[in-house]
Short mmCIF file of C-alpha atoms in Angstrom, two decimals:
data_model
loop_
_atom_site.label_atom_id
_atom_site.label_comp_id
_atom_site.label_asym_id
_atom_site.label_seq_id
_atom_site.Cartn_x
_atom_site.Cartn_y
_atom_site.Cartn_z
CA MET A 1 -24.24 -19.13 -18.23
CA LEU A 2 -26.11 -17.05 -15.74
CA ALA A 3 -29.15 -19.24 -16.18
CA GLU A 4 -27.06 -22.31 -15.48
CA TYR A 5 -25.12 -21.05 -12.48
CA GLY A 6 -27.70 -18.53 -11.35
CA LYS A 7 -27.58 -17.83 -7.67
CA GLU A 8 -24.10 -19.20 -7.15
CA ALA A 9 -22.55 -16.87 -9.71
CA ARG A 10 -21.63 -13.21 -9.83
CA ILE A 11 -20.86 -11.09 -12.84
CA LEU A 12 -17.43 -9.52 -13.03
CA ALA A 13 -16.85 -6.41 -15.11
CA GLY A 14 -14.77 -3.68 -13.46
CA GLY A 15 -14.51 -5.57 -10.21
CA THR A 16 -14.25 -2.41 -8.14
CA ASP A 17 -17.17 -3.51 -6.02
CA LEU A 18 -17.11 -7.30 -6.34
CA LEU A 19 -13.49 -7.84 -5.40
CA PRO A 20 -13.51 -5.80 -2.18
CA LEU A 21 -16.71 -7.62 -1.17
CA MET A 22 -15.10 -10.98 -1.88
CA ARG A 23 -11.97 -9.96 -0.05
CA ASP A 24 -14.05 -9.16 3.03
CA ARG A 25 -15.91 -12.44 2.53
CA ALA A 26 -19.13 -10.43 2.38
CA LEU A 27 -19.74 -12.26 -0.87
CA THR A 28 -18.41 -15.74 -1.58
CA PRO A 29 -19.68 -16.68 -5.03
CA LYS A 30 -18.89 -20.15 -6.23
CA TYR A 31 -18.57 -18.92 -9.80
CA ILE A 32 -17.53 -15.68 -11.41
CA ILE A 33 -18.71 -14.87 -14.87
CA GLU A 34 -16.36 -12.32 -16.34
CA ILE A 35 -18.06 -10.36 -19.07
CA THR A 36 -15.27 -7.97 -20.05
CA ARG A 37 -14.48 -9.95 -23.17
CA VAL A 38 -18.09 -10.43 -24.26
CA PRO A 39 -18.31 -8.65 -27.59
CA GLY A 40 -20.98 -6.08 -28.19
CA LEU A 41 -21.32 -4.61 -24.71
CA ASP A 42 -18.82 -1.75 -24.86
CA TYR A 43 -20.42 0.91 -27.02
CA ILE A 44 -21.93 4.38 -27.02
CA ASP A 45 -24.59 4.21 -29.69
CA VAL A 46 -25.84 7.45 -31.18
CA SER A 47 -27.30 5.91 -34.32
CA ASN A 48 -30.77 7.02 -33.28
CA GLY A 49 -29.80 10.50 -34.39
CA GLN A 50 -31.12 13.15 -32.05
CA SER A 51 -33.34 10.60 -30.41
CA GLY A 52 -31.34 9.58 -27.43
CA ILE A 53 -28.28 7.50 -26.71
CA LYS A 54 -27.59 3.90 -25.79
CA ILE A 55 -24.71 3.02 -23.49
CA GLY A 56 -23.50 -0.57 -23.31
CA ALA A 57 -23.04 -2.40 -20.03
CA LEU A 58 -19.25 -2.43 -20.25
CA VAL A 59 -18.82 1.31 -20.75
CA THR A 60 -16.63 2.61 -17.95
CA LEU A 61 -16.97 5.82 -15.97
CA GLY A 62 -13.67 6.86 -17.54
CA SER A 63 -15.06 6.42 -21.04
CA VAL A 64 -18.12 8.57 -20.40
CA GLU A 65 -15.91 11.23 -18.82
CA LEU A 66 -14.00 11.51 -22.06
CA SER A 67 -16.82 11.01 -24.57
CA GLU A 68 -17.35 14.23 -26.53
CA ILE A 69 -20.75 13.08 -27.69
CA ILE A 70 -22.03 12.48 -24.19
CA LYS A 71 -20.48 15.72 -22.93
CA ASN A 72 -22.33 17.68 -25.59
CA ARG A 73 -25.74 16.09 -25.30
CA PHE A 74 -25.90 14.72 -21.78
CA PRO A 75 -23.29 16.67 -19.78
CA LEU A 76 -24.87 15.46 -16.54
CA ILE A 77 -23.38 11.99 -17.01
CA PRO A 78 -19.71 12.96 -17.39
CA GLU A 79 -20.19 15.59 -14.70
CA ALA A 80 -21.24 12.89 -12.24
CA ALA A 81 -18.67 10.37 -13.48
CA HIS A 82 -15.84 12.86 -13.04
CA LEU A 83 -16.77 13.38 -9.38
CA MET A 84 -16.82 9.69 -8.58
CA ALA A 85 -14.08 7.77 -6.77
CA THR A 86 -10.63 8.11 -8.33
CA ARG A 87 -9.08 7.98 -11.81
CA GLN A 88 -7.99 4.41 -11.32
CA VAL A 89 -11.43 3.24 -10.25
CA ARG A 90 -13.10 5.17 -13.07
CA ASN A 91 -10.90 3.37 -15.60
CA MET A 92 -12.27 0.06 -14.38
CA ALA A 93 -15.79 0.64 -13.04
CA THR A 94 -18.86 0.52 -15.28
CA ILE A 95 -22.06 2.59 -15.10
CA ALA A 96 -24.01 -0.68 -15.26
CA GLY A 97 -22.08 -2.00 -12.28
CA ASN A 98 -22.84 1.13 -10.29
CA ILE A 99 -26.57 0.73 -10.81
CA CYS A 100 -26.63 -3.05 -10.35
CA ARG A 101 -24.91 -2.71 -6.98
CA ALA A 102 -27.81 -0.39 -6.17
CA SER A 103 -26.22 1.35 -3.22
CA PRO A 104 -28.66 4.00 -1.97
CA SER A 105 -25.82 6.50 -2.56
CA ALA A 106 -24.85 5.23 -6.02
CA ASP A 107 -23.71 8.35 -7.84
CA MET A 108 -24.96 7.38 -11.29
CA VAL A 109 -28.52 6.81 -10.16
CA PRO A 110 -29.83 10.34 -9.51
CA PRO A 111 -28.55 11.49 -12.93
CA LEU A 112 -30.17 8.52 -14.66
CA LEU A 113 -33.40 9.11 -12.77
CA VAL A 114 -33.68 12.75 -13.79
CA LEU A 115 -32.70 11.88 -17.35
CA GLN A 116 -35.55 9.31 -17.32
CA ALA A 117 -33.18 6.58 -18.45
CA GLU A 118 -34.29 3.05 -19.24
CA ILE A 119 -32.43 -0.12 -18.39
CA LYS A 120 -32.27 -3.03 -20.83
CA ILE A 121 -32.13 -6.42 -19.14
CA ALA A 122 -31.30 -9.73 -20.78
CA ASN A 123 -31.92 -13.28 -19.73
CA ASN A 124 -31.71 -16.51 -21.68
CA ARG A 125 -35.24 -16.04 -22.98
CA GLY A 126 -34.88 -12.54 -24.34
CA THR A 127 -34.70 -8.93 -23.27
CA ARG A 128 -36.88 -6.30 -21.62
CA VAL A 129 -36.57 -2.58 -20.99
CA VAL A 130 -37.47 -1.07 -17.64
CA PRO A 131 -37.67 2.58 -16.56
CA CYS A 132 -34.80 3.45 -14.25
CA GLY A 133 -37.23 4.40 -11.48
CA GLU A 134 -38.58 0.84 -11.42
CA PHE A 135 -35.20 -0.87 -11.43
CA PHE A 136 -34.34 -0.40 -7.74
CA THR A 137 -36.24 -2.19 -5.00
CA GLY A 138 -34.24 -1.39 -1.87
CA PRO A 139 -30.73 -0.86 -0.52
CA GLY A 140 -28.53 -3.10 -2.65
CA THR A 141 -31.46 -4.77 -4.42
CA THR A 142 -32.86 -4.52 -7.91
CA ILE A 143 -35.50 -6.29 -9.96
CA LEU A 144 -32.82 -8.50 -11.51
CA ASN A 145 -33.34 -12.14 -10.68
CA GLY A 146 -30.22 -14.28 -10.37
CA SER A 147 -30.09 -15.21 -14.04
CA GLU A 148 -30.39 -11.78 -15.63
CA MET A 149 -27.98 -9.04 -16.50
CA VAL A 150 -28.11 -5.43 -17.58
CA THR A 151 -26.90 -5.03 -21.16
CA GLU A 152 -27.66 -1.41 -21.94
CA ILE A 153 -28.70 1.95 -20.52
CA ARG A 154 -30.88 4.11 -22.73
CA ILE A 155 -31.19 7.84 -22.30
CA PRO A 156 -33.87 9.76 -24.20
CA GLU A 157 -32.96 13.04 -25.82
CA LEU A 158 -33.14 16.15 -23.66
CA PRO A 159 -35.08 19.07 -25.12
CA LEU A 160 -32.96 22.03 -26.23
CA GLY A 161 -32.29 24.64 -23.63
CA CYS A 162 -32.25 22.27 -20.67
CA GLY A 163 -29.88 22.81 -17.81
CA THR A 164 -28.54 20.00 -15.65
CA SER A 165 -26.40 19.68 -12.57
CA PHE A 166 -24.99 17.03 -10.25
CA LEU A 167 -23.45 17.41 -6.81
CA ARG A 168 -22.24 15.00 -4.19
CA ALA A 169 -21.31 15.55 -0.58
CA THR A 170 -18.67 13.21 0.79
CA ARG A 171 -16.03 12.95 3.51
CA THR A 172 -13.18 12.04 1.17
CA GLN A 173 -12.86 11.50 -2.56
CA SER A 174 -12.79 7.69 -2.44
CA ASP A 175 -15.71 7.46 -0.06
CA LEU A 176 -19.36 6.88 -0.92
CA ALA A 177 -21.46 10.03 -1.06
CA GLN A 178 -23.27 11.05 2.09
CA VAL A 179 -25.90 12.67 -0.12
CA ASN A 180 -25.92 13.27 -3.86
CA ALA A 181 -28.30 15.26 -6.04
CA ALA A 182 -29.10 15.69 -9.72
CA SER A 183 -31.52 17.94 -11.54
CA VAL A 184 -32.79 18.77 -15.01
CA VAL A 185 -34.67 22.04 -15.62
CA MET A 186 -36.36 23.45 -18.67
CA ILE A 187 -36.78 27.20 -18.54
CA LYS A 188 -38.83 29.38 -20.86
CA ASP A 189 -38.70 33.16 -20.43
CA GLY A 190 -37.34 32.63 -16.95
CA ILE A 191 -40.20 30.37 -15.90
CA CYS A 192 -39.73 26.71 -15.05
CA GLU A 193 -41.58 24.59 -17.59
CA GLU A 194 -40.30 21.26 -16.41
CA VAL A 195 -38.08 20.20 -13.53
CA ARG A 196 -36.79 16.86 -12.30
CA ILE A 197 -34.81 16.46 -9.10
CA ALA A 198 -33.40 13.30 -7.55
CA LEU A 199 -31.56 12.67 -4.30
CA GLY A 200 -29.45 9.69 -3.30
CA GLY A 201 -28.23 8.57 0.09
CA VAL A 202 -31.39 9.67 1.86
CA ALA A 203 -33.79 6.78 1.33
CA PRO A 204 -33.60 3.03 0.65
CA THR A 205 -33.14 3.91 -3.03
CA ALA A 206 -32.40 7.19 -4.81
CA ILE A 207 -35.68 9.02 -5.38
CA ARG A 208 -37.31 11.71 -7.46
CA LEU A 209 -38.63 14.61 -5.39
CA ARG A 210 -42.12 14.76 -6.88
CA LYS A 211 -43.60 17.28 -4.42
CA ALA A 212 -40.70 19.68 -4.82
CA GLU A 213 -40.95 19.30 -8.60
CA GLU A 214 -44.69 20.01 -8.65
CA ALA A 215 -44.26 23.10 -6.52
CA LEU A 216 -41.67 24.58 -8.89
CA LYS A 217 -43.49 24.15 -12.17
CA GLY A 218 -44.69 27.42 -13.62
CA LYS A 219 -42.58 29.45 -11.23
CA ARG A 220 -39.23 31.19 -11.34
CA ILE A 221 -36.77 28.92 -9.56
CA GLU A 222 -35.38 31.41 -7.06
CA GLY A 223 -36.02 33.05 -3.71
CA GLU A 224 -38.98 31.76 -1.78
CA ALA A 225 -39.96 29.18 -4.38
CA LEU A 226 -36.49 27.67 -4.14
CA GLU A 227 -36.52 27.66 -0.32
CA ASN A 228 -39.94 26.09 -0.36
CA ALA A 229 -38.79 23.39 -2.76
CA ALA A 230 -35.90 22.54 -0.44
CA GLU A 231 -38.29 22.24 2.48
CA LEU A 232 -40.64 20.02 0.47
CA ALA A 233 -37.64 17.87 -0.49
CA ALA A 234 -36.81 17.43 3.19
CA GLY A 235 -40.30 16.08 3.70
CA GLU A 236 -39.92 13.48 0.97
CA ILE A 237 -36.77 11.80 2.23
CA ARG A 238 -35.98 9.40 5.08
CA PRO A 239 -32.26 9.73 5.79
CA ILE A 240 -30.63 7.47 8.33
CA SER A 241 -27.59 7.93 10.54
CA ASP A 242 -24.63 5.80 9.63
CA VAL A 243 -20.87 5.90 9.73
CA ARG A 244 -20.77 8.63 7.07
CA ALA A 245 -23.28 11.11 8.45
CA THR A 246 -26.15 11.55 10.88
CA ALA A 247 -29.74 11.71 9.68
CA GLU A 248 -29.86 15.35 10.77
CA TYR A 249 -26.78 16.26 8.77
CA ARG A 250 -28.12 14.42 5.72
CA MET A 251 -31.34 16.37 6.07
CA GLU A 252 -29.45 19.66 6.03
CA LEU A 253 -27.18 18.53 3.20
CA SER A 254 -30.22 17.54 1.16
CA LYS A 255 -31.76 20.99 1.38
CA VAL A 256 -28.49 22.64 0.42
CA LEU A 257 -27.76 20.28 -2.47
CA VAL A 258 -31.29 20.63 -3.84
CA LYS A 259 -30.94 24.40 -3.90
CA HIS A 260 -27.48 24.27 -5.44
CA VAL A 261 -28.27 21.82 -8.25
CA LEU A 262 -31.41 23.79 -9.10
CA GLU A 263 -29.58 27.11 -9.17
CA THR A 264 -26.80 25.69 -11.31
CA SER A 265 -29.25 23.97 -13.65
CA VAL A 266 -31.21 27.19 -14.13
CA GLY A 267 -28.02 29.15 -14.86
CA ARG A 268 -26.94 26.56 -17.43
CA ALA A 269 -30.41 26.46 -19.02
CA GLU A 270 -30.36 30.22 -19.40
CA ARG A 271 -26.87 30.24 -20.89
CA ARG A 272 -27.85 27.55 -23.39
CA GLN A 273 -30.71 29.68 -24.58
CA ARG A 274 -28.64 32.72 -25.42
CA MET B 1 -8.47 -24.18 -9.73
CA LYS B 2 -5.61 -23.10 -11.98
CA ARG B 3 -5.35 -21.74 -15.46
CA GLU B 4 -2.43 -21.33 -17.84
CA ILE B 5 -2.11 -17.75 -19.01
CA ASN B 6 0.41 -15.44 -20.59
CA LEU B 7 0.94 -12.10 -18.91
CA VAL B 8 2.70 -9.34 -20.78
CA VAL B 9 4.43 -7.16 -18.20
CA ASN B 10 6.75 -4.33 -19.20
CA LYS B 11 6.83 -5.69 -22.75
CA ARG B 12 7.96 -9.14 -21.62
CA THR B 13 5.74 -12.22 -21.90
CA TYR B 14 5.52 -14.51 -18.88
CA PRO B 15 3.83 -17.91 -19.29
CA LEU B 16 2.22 -18.71 -15.95
CA THR B 17 -0.09 -21.14 -14.25
CA VAL B 18 -2.21 -19.19 -11.76
CA GLU B 19 -5.03 -19.89 -9.37
CA LEU B 20 -8.21 -18.26 -10.66
CA ASN B 21 -8.69 -16.25 -7.49
CA ARG B 22 -5.27 -14.60 -7.36
CA THR B 23 -5.13 -10.88 -7.97
CA LEU B 24 -2.80 -9.30 -10.46
CA LEU B 25 -1.05 -7.59 -7.56
CA GLU B 26 -0.28 -10.92 -5.90
CA VAL B 27 1.06 -12.42 -9.11
CA LEU B 28 3.20 -9.37 -9.91
CA ARG B 29 4.77 -9.33 -6.48
CA ASP B 30 4.88 -12.97 -5.40
CA THR B 31 5.27 -14.84 -8.67
CA LEU B 32 7.09 -12.35 -10.88
CA ASP B 33 9.12 -10.72 -8.09
CA LEU B 34 8.14 -7.28 -9.38
CA THR B 35 7.82 -5.83 -5.92
CA GLY B 36 7.79 -2.18 -6.95
CA THR B 37 3.98 -2.27 -7.00
CA LYS B 38 2.77 -2.19 -3.41
CA PHE B 39 -0.07 -3.71 -1.41
CA GLY B 40 -1.61 -0.87 0.60
CA CYS B 41 -5.22 -1.55 1.42
CA GLY B 42 -6.28 -4.35 -0.92
CA ALA B 43 -9.65 -2.63 -1.21
CA GLY B 44 -9.12 -0.21 -4.05
CA LYS B 45 -8.86 2.92 -1.95
CA CYS B 46 -5.20 3.81 -1.51
CA GLY B 47 -3.76 3.48 -5.01
CA ALA B 48 -0.44 1.95 -3.93
CA CYS B 49 -1.10 -0.93 -6.31
CA THR B 50 -1.60 1.28 -9.37
CA VAL B 51 -0.27 -0.13 -12.62
CA LEU B 52 -0.98 0.78 -16.23
CA ILE B 53 -3.20 -1.54 -18.22
CA ASP B 54 -2.98 -0.66 -21.91
CA GLY B 55 -1.72 2.73 -20.75
CA LYS B 56 -4.53 3.43 -18.29
CA PRO B 57 -3.94 3.57 -14.54
CA MET B 58 -5.85 0.80 -12.77
CA LEU B 59 -5.75 -0.97 -9.43
CA SER B 60 -4.00 -4.31 -9.56
CA CYS B 61 -5.45 -5.34 -6.20
CA LEU B 62 -8.90 -5.32 -7.76
CA MET B 63 -7.98 -7.25 -10.89
CA LEU B 64 -7.82 -10.99 -11.11
CA ALA B 65 -4.56 -12.08 -12.72
CA VAL B 66 -6.49 -14.10 -15.30
CA SER B 67 -8.35 -10.95 -16.32
CA ALA B 68 -5.09 -9.26 -17.25
CA GLU B 69 -4.27 -11.71 -20.02
CA GLY B 70 -3.98 -10.04 -23.40
CA LYS B 71 -3.37 -6.60 -21.87
CA ALA B 72 -0.16 -4.61 -21.87
CA ILE B 73 0.73 -4.29 -18.19
CA THR B 74 3.23 -1.63 -17.14
CA THR B 75 4.63 -1.51 -13.62
CA ILE B 76 7.04 0.97 -12.05
CA GLU B 77 9.89 -1.30 -13.06
CA GLY B 78 8.86 -0.76 -16.66
CA LEU B 79 8.94 3.01 -16.42
CA SER B 80 12.68 3.33 -16.10
CA ASP B 81 14.89 2.46 -19.04
CA GLY B 82 17.47 0.16 -17.45
CA ASP B 83 19.31 2.48 -15.05
CA LYS B 84 17.93 5.60 -16.66
CA LEU B 85 15.11 6.97 -14.55
CA HIS B 86 11.87 8.27 -15.99
CA PRO B 87 11.61 12.09 -15.68
CA LEU B 88 8.92 11.68 -13.02
CA GLN B 89 11.17 9.41 -10.97
CA GLU B 90 14.02 11.92 -11.28
CA ALA B 91 11.80 14.82 -10.34
CA PHE B 92 10.44 13.02 -7.28
CA VAL B 93 14.00 12.43 -6.11
CA GLU B 94 15.14 15.99 -6.84
CA HIS B 95 12.18 17.63 -5.16
CA GLY B 96 12.36 15.52 -2.01
CA SER B 97 8.93 14.10 -2.75
CA ILE B 98 9.73 10.69 -1.29
CA GLN B 99 9.62 9.93 2.43
CA CYS B 100 8.76 6.35 3.27
CA GLY B 101 8.32 5.67 -0.42
CA TYR B 102 5.40 3.30 -0.17
CA CYS B 103 2.85 5.35 -2.15
CA ILE B 104 5.37 6.51 -4.72
CA PRO B 105 5.33 3.79 -7.41
CA GLY B 106 1.54 3.96 -7.63
CA MET B 107 1.56 7.73 -7.66
CA ILE B 108 4.20 7.90 -10.38
CA MET B 109 2.40 5.35 -12.55
CA ASN B 110 -0.81 7.37 -12.22
CA ALA B 111 0.98 10.65 -12.85
CA SER B 112 2.77 9.30 -15.93
CA ALA B 113 -0.53 8.42 -17.57
CA PHE B 114 -2.07 11.71 -16.44
CA LEU B 115 0.68 13.83 -18.00
CA ALA B 116 0.39 11.87 -21.23
CA GLU B 117 -3.29 12.83 -21.34
CA ASN B 118 -2.95 16.35 -19.94
CA PRO B 119 0.53 17.77 -20.56
CA GLU B 120 -0.30 21.29 -19.28
CA PRO B 121 -2.21 20.75 -16.06
CA THR B 122 -3.01 23.26 -13.39
CA GLU B 123 -2.00 22.41 -9.84
CA GLU B 124 -5.66 21.79 -9.05
CA GLU B 125 -5.89 19.28 -11.89
CA VAL B 126 -2.78 17.47 -10.67
CA ARG B 127 -4.17 17.24 -7.14
CA LYS B 128 -7.44 15.91 -8.45
CA ALA B 129 -5.64 13.45 -10.73
CA ILE B 130 -3.63 11.91 -7.90
CA SER B 131 -6.54 11.88 -5.46
CA GLY B 132 -6.49 8.10 -5.85
CA ASN B 133 -2.99 7.85 -4.39
CA LEU B 134 -3.02 8.30 -0.66
CA CYS B 135 0.14 9.44 1.09
CA ARG B 136 0.59 9.56 4.86
CA CYS B 137 3.99 11.20 4.86
CA THR B 138 4.34 14.13 2.51
CA GLY B 139 1.07 16.02 2.61
CA TYR B 140 1.28 15.83 -1.21
CA VAL B 141 3.17 19.15 -1.44
CA LYS B 142 6.42 17.92 -2.93
CA PRO B 143 4.84 15.20 -5.11
CA VAL B 144 2.59 17.81 -6.72
CA GLU B 145 5.58 20.12 -7.19
CA ALA B 146 7.51 17.34 -8.88
CA ILE B 147 4.65 16.52 -11.25
CA MET B 148 4.21 20.20 -12.15
CA ALA B 149 7.96 20.47 -12.74
CA VAL B 150 7.91 17.54 -15.15
CA ALA B 151 4.95 19.06 -16.98
CA GLU B 152 6.95 22.28 -17.28
CA GLN B 153 9.95 20.32 -18.54
CA MET B 154 7.81 18.58 -21.16
CA ARG B 155 6.34 21.91 -22.22
CA LYS B 156 9.80 23.42 -22.66
CA LYS B 157 10.93 20.48 -24.78
CA SER B 158 7.99 20.79 -27.17
#
C-alpha cells in the first residue's frame, strides 16, 4: 500500500504524533495507512536465546515498560520509556514511531544508539537492516523513502556486568526533552573497558560522543577523567536555542547529564558484578 | 468519506456511520451524547479526554473513531453502576477534590486503571501516574488524597 500511495500517505500506529500534526495542519496526508491491525508486528522476540532481542514495530512504550524480559536484559529501554510523556501516551505510542518521527530530542534514540540497535526496514521488494546510527539524517528526517516502513528494532546482547543509565531534562512531563542522555559502561576491576554515550536534543540528530568515549577507555570513570569527558562532550555537540531552552543552557545540561548517566552506569555495573 | 462501524462503549454496541477523520472523542461526545469525556487541548497533552481502551487509559482525542472498532471502550459514564458511584468518584466528592470538574473524568478513568495495576501505591507513584491529567484548579492535593484513600479502602477490603 505504501508503494502505491507513497508520498501522499502516512502510517498510523499510536497516532500520538500524527494526529496532533494533522490537527495543526502541519501534515495533511491524503491517505492514512493504519497498521495497528497488521498481524505480526506486535512482538518481543527472544528466540535468539542470549543473542539479543527483536522488538516489533507495534510494540508500545507501555509494553516495554512492563516487559520483565526487557527489564532484566536491557533495563535501559524501560527506564527511558517510563520517563517519557504520560501513561496515556505510553499506552498508545510505539518505539518505532518515536524513531521514525526522528525528533532530535526523541527519547528512545540515545538508548538505541548506545545499545547499538539495528533497524529493520521493509518495502515492497524486501527488507534491509540498518545500524541505528545510520538511520537518522537530520531533524525529523530518516533514510526511509516514502514507500518504506520500519518493521523491527533489533538489540544485540549486552555483555554481563554492563551498567546503563538514561536521563532527560525537561520543563514539564508532557514536553519534549531539552536534552537527554544515555550510556552503557563495561567495567573491569574498576577500569572502564568499554563506554558508549549518546546525547539528544543538542544536534540535528542524537549523537554518540566519540571523543568523550575514547578519553574514558582504560580509565576509572570518576574525578578528573569524568570532568574531562563532560568537557569533551560539550565540544562535540551543537545545541541551538529554541522555545524549550537556550543553547547555553543546553550546553550546561549536557555536561551535567553526561556526568550523571556515567556515574549511575558505573554504579550499576559495579553492583551487577558483585 | 464515511465508514460503517460498530463501537462498543460501556458494554453497549452502537452501530454508526462515521467520517474517517473524526476522532473517538468527537464521536463519543457529539454522536453518542456521552459528554462526560472532555475536550481539553485536542493535542494529547492535558488528559481530559482519557478513556479506557481494553482497560488501558488512552487519549480519545488522538484516536480516530474508526480505529476504536473492536475495542472495549469505557468512559466515565461506564464507571458508575447506574446511580451507584465508583469508589473513586465517591472519594473525589468526599475529599473535595473537584473544583471546576473539567479534568476529573479523565483523571478518574486514569486512576481507576492505575489502581487496578498498582493497588498499593505510594503518593509519589500516584502523582507520577496522573501526570497526564492536568488540573488548573486543585493543585492536585485533594485528588491525590482521594486516590490514596481509595487504595487504602481497597487494601482494607482484601
